[in-house]
PDB file of C-alpha atoms in Angstrom:
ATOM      1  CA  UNK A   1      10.848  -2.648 -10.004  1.00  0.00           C
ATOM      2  CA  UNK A   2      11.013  -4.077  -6.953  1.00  0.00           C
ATOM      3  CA  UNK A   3      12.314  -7.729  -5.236  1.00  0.00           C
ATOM      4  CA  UNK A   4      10.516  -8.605  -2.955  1.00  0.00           C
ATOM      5  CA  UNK A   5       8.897 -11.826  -1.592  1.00  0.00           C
ATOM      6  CA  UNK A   6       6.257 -13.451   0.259  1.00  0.00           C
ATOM      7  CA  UNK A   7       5.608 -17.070   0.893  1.00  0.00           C
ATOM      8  CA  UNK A   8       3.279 -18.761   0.926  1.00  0.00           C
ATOM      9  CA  UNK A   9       0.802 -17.222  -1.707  1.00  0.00           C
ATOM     10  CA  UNK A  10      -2.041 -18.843  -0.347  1.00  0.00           C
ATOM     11  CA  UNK A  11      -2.258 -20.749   3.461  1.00  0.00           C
ATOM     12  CA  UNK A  12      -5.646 -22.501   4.709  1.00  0.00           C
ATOM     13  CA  UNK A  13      -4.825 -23.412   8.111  1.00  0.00           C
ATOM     14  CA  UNK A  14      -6.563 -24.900  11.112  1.00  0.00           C
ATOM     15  CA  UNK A  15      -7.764 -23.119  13.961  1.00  0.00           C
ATOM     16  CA  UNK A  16      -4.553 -23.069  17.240  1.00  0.00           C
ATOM     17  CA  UNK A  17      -1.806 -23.677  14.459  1.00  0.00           C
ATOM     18  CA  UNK A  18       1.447 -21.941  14.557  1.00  0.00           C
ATOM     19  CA  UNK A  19       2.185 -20.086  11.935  1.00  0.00           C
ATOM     20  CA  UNK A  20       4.977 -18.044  10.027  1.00  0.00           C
ATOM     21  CA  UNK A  21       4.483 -15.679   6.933  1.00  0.00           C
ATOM     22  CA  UNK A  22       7.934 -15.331   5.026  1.00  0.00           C
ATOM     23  CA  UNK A  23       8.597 -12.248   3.598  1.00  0.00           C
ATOM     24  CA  UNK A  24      11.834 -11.523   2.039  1.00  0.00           C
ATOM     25  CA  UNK A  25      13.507  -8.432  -0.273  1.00  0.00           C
ATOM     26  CA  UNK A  26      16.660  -8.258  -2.331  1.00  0.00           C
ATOM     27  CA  UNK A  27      17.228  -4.439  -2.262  1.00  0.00           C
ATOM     28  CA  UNK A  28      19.389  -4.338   0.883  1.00  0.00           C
ATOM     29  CA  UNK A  29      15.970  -1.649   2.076  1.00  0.00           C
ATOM     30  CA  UNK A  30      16.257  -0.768   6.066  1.00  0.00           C
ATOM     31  CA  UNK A  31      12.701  -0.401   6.558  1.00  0.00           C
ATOM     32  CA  UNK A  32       9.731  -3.194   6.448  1.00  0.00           C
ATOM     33  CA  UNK A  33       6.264  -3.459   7.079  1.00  0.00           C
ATOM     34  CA  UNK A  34       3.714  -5.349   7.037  1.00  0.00           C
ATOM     35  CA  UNK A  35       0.059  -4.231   6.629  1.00  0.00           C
ATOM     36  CA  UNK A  36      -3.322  -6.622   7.182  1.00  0.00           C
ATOM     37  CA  UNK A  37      -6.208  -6.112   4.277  1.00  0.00           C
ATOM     38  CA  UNK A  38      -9.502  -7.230   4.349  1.00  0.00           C
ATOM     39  CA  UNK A  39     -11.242  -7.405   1.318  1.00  0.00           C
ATOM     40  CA  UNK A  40     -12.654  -4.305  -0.312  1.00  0.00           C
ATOM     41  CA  UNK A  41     -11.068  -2.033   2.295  1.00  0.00           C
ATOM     42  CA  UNK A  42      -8.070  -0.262   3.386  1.00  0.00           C
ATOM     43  CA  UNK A  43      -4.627  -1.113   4.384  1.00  0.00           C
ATOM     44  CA  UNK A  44      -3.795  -1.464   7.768  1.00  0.00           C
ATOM     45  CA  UNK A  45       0.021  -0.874   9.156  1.00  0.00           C
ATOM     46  CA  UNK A  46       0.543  -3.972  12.257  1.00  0.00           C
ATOM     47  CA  UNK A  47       4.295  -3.680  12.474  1.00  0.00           C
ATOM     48  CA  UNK A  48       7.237  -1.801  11.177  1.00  0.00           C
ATOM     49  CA  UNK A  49      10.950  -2.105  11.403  1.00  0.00           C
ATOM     50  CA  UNK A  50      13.922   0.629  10.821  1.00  0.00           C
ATOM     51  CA  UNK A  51      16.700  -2.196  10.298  1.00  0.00           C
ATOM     52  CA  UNK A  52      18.020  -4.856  11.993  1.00  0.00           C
ATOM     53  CA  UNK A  53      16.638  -5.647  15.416  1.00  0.00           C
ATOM     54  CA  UNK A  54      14.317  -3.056  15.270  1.00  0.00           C
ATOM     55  CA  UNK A  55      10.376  -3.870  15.472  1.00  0.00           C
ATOM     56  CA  UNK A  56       7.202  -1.334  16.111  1.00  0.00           C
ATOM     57  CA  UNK A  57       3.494  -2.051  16.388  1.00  0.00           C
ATOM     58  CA  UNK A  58       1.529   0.119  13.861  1.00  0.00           C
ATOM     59  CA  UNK A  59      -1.555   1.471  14.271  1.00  0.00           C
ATOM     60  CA  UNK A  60      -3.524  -1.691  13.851  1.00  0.00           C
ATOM     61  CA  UNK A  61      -2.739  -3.811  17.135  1.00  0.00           C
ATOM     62  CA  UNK A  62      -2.426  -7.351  16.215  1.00  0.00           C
ATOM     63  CA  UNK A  63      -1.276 -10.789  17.979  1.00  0.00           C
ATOM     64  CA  UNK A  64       1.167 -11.123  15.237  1.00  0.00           C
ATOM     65  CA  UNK A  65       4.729 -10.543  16.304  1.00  0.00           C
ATOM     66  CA  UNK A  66       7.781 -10.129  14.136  1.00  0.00           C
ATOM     67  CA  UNK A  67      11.139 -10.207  14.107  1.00  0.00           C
ATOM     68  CA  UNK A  68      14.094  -8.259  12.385  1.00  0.00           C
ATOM     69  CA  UNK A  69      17.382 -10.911  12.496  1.00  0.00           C
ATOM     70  CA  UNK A  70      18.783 -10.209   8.851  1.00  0.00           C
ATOM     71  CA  UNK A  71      18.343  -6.711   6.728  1.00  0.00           C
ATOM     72  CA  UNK A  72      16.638  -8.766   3.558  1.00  0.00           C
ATOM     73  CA  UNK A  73      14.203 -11.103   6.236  1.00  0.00           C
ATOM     74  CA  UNK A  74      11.146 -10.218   7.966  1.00  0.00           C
ATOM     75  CA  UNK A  75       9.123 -12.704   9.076  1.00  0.00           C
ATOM     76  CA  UNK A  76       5.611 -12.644  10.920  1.00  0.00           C
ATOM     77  CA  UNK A  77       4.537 -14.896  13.267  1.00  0.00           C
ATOM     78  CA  UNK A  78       0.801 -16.160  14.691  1.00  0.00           C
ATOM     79  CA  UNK A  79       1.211 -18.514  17.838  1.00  0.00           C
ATOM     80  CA  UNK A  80      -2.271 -19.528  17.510  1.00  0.00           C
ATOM     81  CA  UNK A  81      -3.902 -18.477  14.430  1.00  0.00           C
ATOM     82  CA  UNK A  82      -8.222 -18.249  15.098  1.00  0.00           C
ATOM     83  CA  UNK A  83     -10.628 -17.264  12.250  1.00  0.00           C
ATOM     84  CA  UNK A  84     -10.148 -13.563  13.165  1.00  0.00           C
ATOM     85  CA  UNK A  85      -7.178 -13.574  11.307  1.00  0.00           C
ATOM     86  CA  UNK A  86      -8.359 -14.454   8.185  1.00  0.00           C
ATOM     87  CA  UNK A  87      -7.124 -11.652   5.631  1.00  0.00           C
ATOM     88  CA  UNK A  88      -4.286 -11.072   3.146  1.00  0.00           C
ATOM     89  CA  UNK A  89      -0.920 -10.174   4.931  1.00  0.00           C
ATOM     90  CA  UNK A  90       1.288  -7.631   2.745  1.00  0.00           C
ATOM     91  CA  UNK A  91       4.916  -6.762   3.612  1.00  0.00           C
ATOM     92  CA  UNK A  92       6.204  -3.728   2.042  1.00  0.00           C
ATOM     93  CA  UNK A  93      10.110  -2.307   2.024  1.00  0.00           C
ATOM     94  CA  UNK A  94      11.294   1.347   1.845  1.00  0.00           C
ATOM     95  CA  UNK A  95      15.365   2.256   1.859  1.00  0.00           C
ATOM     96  CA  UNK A  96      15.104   5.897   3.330  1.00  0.00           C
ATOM     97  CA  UNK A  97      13.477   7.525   5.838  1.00  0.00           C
ATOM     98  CA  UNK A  98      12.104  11.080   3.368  1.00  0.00           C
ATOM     99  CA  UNK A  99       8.772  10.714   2.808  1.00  0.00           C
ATOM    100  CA  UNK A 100       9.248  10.844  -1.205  1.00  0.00           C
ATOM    101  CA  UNK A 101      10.502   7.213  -1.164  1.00  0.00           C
ATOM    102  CA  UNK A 102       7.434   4.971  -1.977  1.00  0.00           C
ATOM    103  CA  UNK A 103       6.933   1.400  -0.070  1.00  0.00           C
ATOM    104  CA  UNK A 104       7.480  -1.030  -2.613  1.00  0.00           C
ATOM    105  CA  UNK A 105       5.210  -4.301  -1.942  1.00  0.00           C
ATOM    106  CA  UNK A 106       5.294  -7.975  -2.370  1.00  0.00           C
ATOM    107  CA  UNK A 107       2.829  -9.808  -3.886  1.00  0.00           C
ATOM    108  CA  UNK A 108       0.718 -10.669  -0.256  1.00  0.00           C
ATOM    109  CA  UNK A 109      -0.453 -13.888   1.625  1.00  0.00           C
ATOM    110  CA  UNK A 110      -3.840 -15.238   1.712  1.00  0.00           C
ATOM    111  CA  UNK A 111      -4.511 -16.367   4.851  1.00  0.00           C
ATOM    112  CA  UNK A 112      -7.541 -18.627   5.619  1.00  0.00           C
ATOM    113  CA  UNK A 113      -7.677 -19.878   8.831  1.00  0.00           C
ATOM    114  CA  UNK A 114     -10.817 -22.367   9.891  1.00  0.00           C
TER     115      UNK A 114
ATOM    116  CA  UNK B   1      -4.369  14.135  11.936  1.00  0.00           C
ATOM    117  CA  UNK B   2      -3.787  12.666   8.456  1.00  0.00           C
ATOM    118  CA  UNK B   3      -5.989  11.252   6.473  1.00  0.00           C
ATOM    119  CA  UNK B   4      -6.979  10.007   2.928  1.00  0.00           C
ATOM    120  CA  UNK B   5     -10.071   9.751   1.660  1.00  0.00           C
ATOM    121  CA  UNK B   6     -11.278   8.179  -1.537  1.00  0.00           C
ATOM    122  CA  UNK B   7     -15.103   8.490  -1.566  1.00  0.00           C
ATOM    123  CA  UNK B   8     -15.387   6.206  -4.755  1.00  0.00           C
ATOM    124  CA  UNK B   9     -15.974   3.105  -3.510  1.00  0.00           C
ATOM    125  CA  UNK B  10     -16.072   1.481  -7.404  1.00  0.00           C
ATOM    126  CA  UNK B  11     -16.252   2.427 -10.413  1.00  0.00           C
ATOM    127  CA  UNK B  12     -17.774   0.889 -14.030  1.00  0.00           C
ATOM    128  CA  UNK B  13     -16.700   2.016 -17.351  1.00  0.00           C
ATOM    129  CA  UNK B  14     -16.796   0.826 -20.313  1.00  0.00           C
ATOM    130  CA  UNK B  15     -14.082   0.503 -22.282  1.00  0.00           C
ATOM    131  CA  UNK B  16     -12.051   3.361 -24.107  1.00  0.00           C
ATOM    132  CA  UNK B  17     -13.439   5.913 -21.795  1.00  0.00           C
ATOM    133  CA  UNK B  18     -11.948   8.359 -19.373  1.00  0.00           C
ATOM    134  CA  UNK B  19     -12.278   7.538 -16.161  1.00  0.00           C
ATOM    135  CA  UNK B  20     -11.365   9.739 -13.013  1.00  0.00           C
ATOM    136  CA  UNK B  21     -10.459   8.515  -9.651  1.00  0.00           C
ATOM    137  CA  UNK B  22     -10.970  11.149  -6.916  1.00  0.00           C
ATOM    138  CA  UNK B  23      -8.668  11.575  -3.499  1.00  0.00           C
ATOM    139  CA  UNK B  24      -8.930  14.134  -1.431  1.00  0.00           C
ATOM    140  CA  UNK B  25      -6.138  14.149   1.775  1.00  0.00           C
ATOM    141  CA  UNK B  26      -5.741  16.141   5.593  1.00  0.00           C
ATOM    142  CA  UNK B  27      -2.732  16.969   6.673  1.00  0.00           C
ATOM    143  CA  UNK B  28      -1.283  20.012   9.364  1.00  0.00           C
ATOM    144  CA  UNK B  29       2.412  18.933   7.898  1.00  0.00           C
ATOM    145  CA  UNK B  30       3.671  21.597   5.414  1.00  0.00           C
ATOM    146  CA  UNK B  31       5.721  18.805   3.825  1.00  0.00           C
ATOM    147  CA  UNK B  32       3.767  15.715   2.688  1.00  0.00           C
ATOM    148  CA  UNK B  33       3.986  13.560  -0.478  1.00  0.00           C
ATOM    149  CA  UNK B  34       1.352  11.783  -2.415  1.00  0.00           C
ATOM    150  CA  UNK B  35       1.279   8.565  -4.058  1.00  0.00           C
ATOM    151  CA  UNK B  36      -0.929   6.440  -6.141  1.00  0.00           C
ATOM    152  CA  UNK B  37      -0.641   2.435  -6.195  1.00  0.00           C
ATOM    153  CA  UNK B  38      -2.839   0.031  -8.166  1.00  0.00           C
ATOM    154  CA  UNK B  39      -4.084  -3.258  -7.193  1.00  0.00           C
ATOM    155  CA  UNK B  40      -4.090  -5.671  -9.279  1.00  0.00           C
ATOM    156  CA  UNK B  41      -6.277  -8.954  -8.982  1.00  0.00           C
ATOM    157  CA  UNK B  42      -2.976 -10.668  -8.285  1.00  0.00           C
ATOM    158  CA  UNK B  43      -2.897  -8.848  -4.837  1.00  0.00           C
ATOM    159  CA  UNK B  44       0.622  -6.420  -4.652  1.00  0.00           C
ATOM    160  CA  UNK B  45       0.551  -3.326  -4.716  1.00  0.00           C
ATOM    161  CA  UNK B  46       2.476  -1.489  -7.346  1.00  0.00           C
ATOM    162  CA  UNK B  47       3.677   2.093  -7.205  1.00  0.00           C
ATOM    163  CA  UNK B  48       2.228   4.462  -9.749  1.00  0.00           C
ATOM    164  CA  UNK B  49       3.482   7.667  -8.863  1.00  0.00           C
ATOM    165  CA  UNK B  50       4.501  10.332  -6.040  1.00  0.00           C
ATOM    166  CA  UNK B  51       4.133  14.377  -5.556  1.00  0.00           C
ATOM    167  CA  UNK B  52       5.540  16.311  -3.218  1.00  0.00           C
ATOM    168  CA  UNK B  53       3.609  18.829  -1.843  1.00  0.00           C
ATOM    169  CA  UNK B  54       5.480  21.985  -3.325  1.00  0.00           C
ATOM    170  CA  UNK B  55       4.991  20.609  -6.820  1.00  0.00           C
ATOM    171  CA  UNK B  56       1.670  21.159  -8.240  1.00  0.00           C
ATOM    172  CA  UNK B  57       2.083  20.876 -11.819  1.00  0.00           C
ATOM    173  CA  UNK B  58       0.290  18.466 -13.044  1.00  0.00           C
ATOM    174  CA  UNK B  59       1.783  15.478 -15.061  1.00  0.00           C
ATOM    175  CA  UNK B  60       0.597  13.313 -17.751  1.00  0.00           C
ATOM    176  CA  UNK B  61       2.644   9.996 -18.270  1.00  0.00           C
ATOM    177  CA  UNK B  62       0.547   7.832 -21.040  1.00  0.00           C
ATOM    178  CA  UNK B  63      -2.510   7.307 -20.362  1.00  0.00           C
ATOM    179  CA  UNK B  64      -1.758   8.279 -16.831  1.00  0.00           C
ATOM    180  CA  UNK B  65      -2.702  11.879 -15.638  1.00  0.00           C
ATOM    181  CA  UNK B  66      -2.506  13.279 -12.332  1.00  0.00           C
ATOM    182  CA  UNK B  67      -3.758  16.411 -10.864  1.00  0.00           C
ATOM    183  CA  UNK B  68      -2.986  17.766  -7.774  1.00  0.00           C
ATOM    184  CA  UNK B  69      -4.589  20.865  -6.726  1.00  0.00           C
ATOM    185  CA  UNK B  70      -3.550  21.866  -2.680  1.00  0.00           C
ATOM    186  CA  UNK B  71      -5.976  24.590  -2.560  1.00  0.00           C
ATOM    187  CA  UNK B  72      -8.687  21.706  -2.404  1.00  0.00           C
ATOM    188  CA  UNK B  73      -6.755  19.155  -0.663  1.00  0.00           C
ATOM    189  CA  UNK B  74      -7.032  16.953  -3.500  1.00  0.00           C
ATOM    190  CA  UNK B  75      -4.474  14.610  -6.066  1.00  0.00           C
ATOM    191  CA  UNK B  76      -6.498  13.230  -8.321  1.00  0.00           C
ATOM    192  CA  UNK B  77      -6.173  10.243 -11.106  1.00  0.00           C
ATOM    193  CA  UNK B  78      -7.151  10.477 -14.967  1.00  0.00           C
ATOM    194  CA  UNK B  79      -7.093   7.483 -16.755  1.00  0.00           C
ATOM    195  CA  UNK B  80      -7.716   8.097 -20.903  1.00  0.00           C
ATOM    196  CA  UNK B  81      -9.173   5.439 -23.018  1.00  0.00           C
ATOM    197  CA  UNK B  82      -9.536   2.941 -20.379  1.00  0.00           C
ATOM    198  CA  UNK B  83      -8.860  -0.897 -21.051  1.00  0.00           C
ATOM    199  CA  UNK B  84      -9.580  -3.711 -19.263  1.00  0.00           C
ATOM    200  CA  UNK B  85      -6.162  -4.490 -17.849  1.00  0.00           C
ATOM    201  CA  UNK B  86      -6.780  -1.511 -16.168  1.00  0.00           C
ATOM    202  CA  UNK B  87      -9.259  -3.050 -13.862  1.00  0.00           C
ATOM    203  CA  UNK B  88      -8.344  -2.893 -10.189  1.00  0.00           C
ATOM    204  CA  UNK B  89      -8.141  -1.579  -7.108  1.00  0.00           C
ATOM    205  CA  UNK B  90      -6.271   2.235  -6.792  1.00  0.00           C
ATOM    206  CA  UNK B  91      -5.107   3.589  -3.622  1.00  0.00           C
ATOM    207  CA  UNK B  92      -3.911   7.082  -3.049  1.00  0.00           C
ATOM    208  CA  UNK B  93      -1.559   7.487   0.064  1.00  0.00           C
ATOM    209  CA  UNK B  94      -0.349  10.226   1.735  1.00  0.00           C
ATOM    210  CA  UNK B  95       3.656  10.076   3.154  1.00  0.00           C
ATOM    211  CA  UNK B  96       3.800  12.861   6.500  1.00  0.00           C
ATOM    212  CA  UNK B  97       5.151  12.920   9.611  1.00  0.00           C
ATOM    213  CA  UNK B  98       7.446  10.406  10.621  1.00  0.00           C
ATOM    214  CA  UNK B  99       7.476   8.383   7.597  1.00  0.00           C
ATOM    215  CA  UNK B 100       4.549   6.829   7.817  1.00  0.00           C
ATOM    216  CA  UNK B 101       2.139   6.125   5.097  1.00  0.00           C
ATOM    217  CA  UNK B 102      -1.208   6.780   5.368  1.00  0.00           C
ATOM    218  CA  UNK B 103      -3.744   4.624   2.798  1.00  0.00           C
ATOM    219  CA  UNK B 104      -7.090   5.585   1.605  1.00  0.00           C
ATOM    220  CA  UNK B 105      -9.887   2.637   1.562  1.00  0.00           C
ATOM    221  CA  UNK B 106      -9.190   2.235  -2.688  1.00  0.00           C
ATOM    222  CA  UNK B 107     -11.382   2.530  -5.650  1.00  0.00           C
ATOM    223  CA  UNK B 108     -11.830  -0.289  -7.272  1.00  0.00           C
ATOM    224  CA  UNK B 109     -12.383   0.186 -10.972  1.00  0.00           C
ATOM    225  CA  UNK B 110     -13.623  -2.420 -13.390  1.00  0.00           C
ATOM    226  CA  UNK B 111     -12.735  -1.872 -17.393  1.00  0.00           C
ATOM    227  CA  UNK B 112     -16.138  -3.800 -19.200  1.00  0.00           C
ATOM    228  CA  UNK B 113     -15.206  -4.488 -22.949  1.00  0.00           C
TER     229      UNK B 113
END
């Protein structure tokens, strides 16, 4: 089973606030992600990392930016968060690059922003 | 391209019966993997299980059966005697070219007792 972590579970936030999702894993993994979900629909990949000061945009763009200091951290960042980003943030970690290894997730951040 | 596709958007049974949850994939890599996750009302994502795309015998782990037939482009999800904890949202994924992972849109099942 997997370690890893997101904080906070659950953010309502006002509308221009700054702010940072945590996400953290235990499994010394090089890769993490993080993926955007609405409700009821699919996942969508906004950034990626291979290891330490590596970061990607995925497919989905995104104002979010990230950044890749320590192997275990992986934080995401809004500048100005706006209603649009309402959704639940997932990070996800992977230790190899063969596509047999799964992603193994956190447990997501609800994001509310009004 | 790749691409996952999951046409059952959800899914009511009631309990103790079979339920199957259908995923059919596109690909042009030769070497691909499958995987299925379940969603939980909690929100993660949890790993169910993974097939490469040499390995087409089917597996049966519980109350868990998979079956992956390539000639139709499909890895499909058997769950026997269905109970309510298994209510929640199942995505199949496909795992190509450059590592990336590719997520169909989910079926979300609901277990009525």
């Amino acid at each position: 089973e997997a370690d890893i972590y997101q904080t906070p579970r659950y953010l309502v936030i006002g509308t221009g606030k700054k702010i940072t999702l945590e996400c953290s894993q235990t499994m010394g993994h090089d890769k993490m992600y993080w993926y955007q979900q609405d409700p009821g629909m699919e996942l969508h990949l906004i950034h990626y990392s291979y290891g330490v000061n590596s970061t990607e945009k995925g497919d989905l763009s995104s104002e979010s930016t990230v950044s890749r200091i320590r192997t275990e951290h992986f934080p995401l960042t809004l500048e100005s968060a706006r209603p649009s980003h309402t959704s639940q943030y997932l990070c996800a970690s992977s230790d190899s690059w063969m596509l047999s290894v799964p992603q193994y997730f956190g447990p997501g951040t609800r994001l509310l922003v009004l | 391209a790749q691409k996952v596709t999951q046409a059952q958007t959800e899914i009511s049974v009631v309990e103790k019966e079979d339920v199957t949850l259908d995923c059919v994939y596109e690909t042009r890599d030769t070497t691909y993997y499958l995987f299925w996750y379940k969603q939980p009302p909690s929100g993660e994502l949890v790993f169910l299980i993974r097939r490469n795309s040499f390995d087409e015998q089917n597996e049966i782990s519980g109350r868990y059966s998979w079956n992956f037939q390539k000639s139709t482009s499909s890895f499909n999800f058997t769950i026997t005697a269905s109970q309510v904890v298994d209510s929640a949202v199942y995505f199949c994924a496909l795992s190509g070219t450059g590592n990336q992972f590719y997520f169909g849109t989910g079926t979300s099942l609901t277990v009525i007792p």
